[in-house]
Amino acid sequence: MGRKLLYPRDFGLVTAGSGNTTHVGVNYNNLRIQGGVYGAKGLPPGLSDSADDCVFPNVSVETEYGSKIKTKARVPLMTGALGSTIIAAKYWESFATGAALVGFPIVVGENVVGVDRQSVIEKGCVKKAPELDRRIDTFLRYYDGFGAVIVQLNVEDTRNGVAEYVVDKYGDKVTIELKWGQGAKNIGGEIQVSTYDYAMFLKERGYVVDPDPSLPEVKDAFDRNAIRAFARHSRLGYTDLRSEAAVHENFMQSVDYLRGLGYERITLKTGSYGMEGLAMAIKYASETNLDLLTIDGSGGGTGMSPWNMMETWGVPSVLLHAKANQYGQILANAGKNVVDMAFAGGLAREDHLFKALALGAPFTKLICMGRALMIPGFVGSNVEGVLKGEEGEAIVDGELVRRDTVHGTWDKLPATVREIGHSADEIFAGYHEVQNRLGKDEMKNVPYGAIAIWTLADKLAAGLQQLMAGARKFSLSQVDRSDIVAANRETEEETGIAFITDVDDDKARQLLMS
């Protein structure tokens, strides 16, 4: 439904109001956006400060990040790392096509080569990587200069020579991403496999597999159906290092090596580690002129991060992000370079976009979303599965199409979807915009999940434009920490954002007495 979701339902039949009047604890909900009464800042070229020009559709939400080479994005979004999990693989066509059409970065997560049974790795050198190629090529098909495809490395990827393979085949078309430790979660990187042969394949390829399929008793238990699945884990990084100085040296060597391979754009992903780890990530990324540092509050994943880890591990997003800004300011005040940042961790709405960009300003250029950008991919695939095969298969454009090829799970459209329409052009609010972009003939190649992602991105962009217009900021570079206020004293103390009624109180008193 796109932009319609920015407004209350059933317009003309109901009244609506907000219950957001009590603010308890420290979280993004307890940051509020501050409006303005006069003025307009950051007007795009060609616009005046007249009321006719200062309307929300004229707000620019384009952004860019990078050190020497700037990467542009039409909206301040990027995906989280979509790696070797089955979810990422099944819906990649929707995710990558949607990202390319909208124009925001997408991250190919860890282990994609290692878990691909068709890939060929010889003596630490990738010779063939069909799944990774599919991931990259899908994005590049519709890439038009906005966004980027980022390939992430972990311990196993480094051992397998993924960086060498990617730069040799794709050159500067791909950005490479290092991971801090094991990324957002401290022992993340898991998948579940349900066949013994695949579990043994992963074991022989060097992964940690639990339970160990090479043990005779495990094989016997699997044959008797007492064990039905295996979990594959990745390794921690830097376990052989004993000091921050040693990590610093190792990190510098890694970046130098990647530069030597020919990578012009390098990024770093860190999670909700403690303050030392956060400061290390910011300092090292800044010193090496990395293009982007993604700081993830670790609230989610693509399906196999241990549940209790998501619930209980690490520093919550708003605290982590507030500290990231403080540490960036320390470097900036010392006259040093500060890496561009992206914030992640439970962010899903347009107000989250505004608040996180403001909290991290001037360093934050993008907001990283995981599930929020994946969900429309799932929904679109479900719709496509129904429309392209009520009985599981159908003839579309002269070709047999099966529901399972798009990984749809619905047997029929639910009533909530049927209320909107019965065909793709009726159901998806963004359908015709995508068609205008690509033409009618090319639409048959676009996954419905990608159209749904476009629709969500348009809704987020419009909502962000409205919030920015209310703050009288007409370009993202103008959004700063003065645009948000703390709704309770605890949030003020932890984030450094001023309490709501203290902001401009001195000006108000002077005005009353003037």
XYZ file of C-alpha atoms in Angstrom, residues 33-41 43 53-61 354 461-475 479:
36
model
C 11.634 15.135 16.575
C 11.710 18.902 17.017
C 9.691 21.009 14.603
C 10.296 24.603 13.613
C 8.080 27.661 13.217
C 10.031 29.607 10.626
C 12.795 29.346 8.037
C 14.011 26.621 5.659
C 17.504 25.134 5.366
C 16.936 23.885 -0.201
C 8.719 25.593 -3.129
C 9.029 24.478 0.504
C 6.741 21.452 0.236
C 7.715 17.983 1.379
C 8.051 16.373 -2.086
C 10.904 18.832 -2.732
C 12.936 17.511 0.198
C 16.046 15.675 -1.027
C 16.720 12.362 0.724
C 15.282 10.599 11.005
C 11.298 8.154 1.701
C 7.996 10.047 1.682
C 7.640 9.750 5.441
C 11.191 10.961 5.930
C 10.524 13.881 3.585
C 7.510 14.868 5.671
C 9.454 14.749 8.932
C 12.325 16.715 7.414
C 9.975 19.351 6.019
C 8.447 19.722 9.478
C 11.938 20.278 10.857
C 12.510 22.719 7.963
C 15.460 20.714 6.685
C 15.263 20.196 2.924
C 18.374 18.052 2.439
C 19.740 17.119 9.655
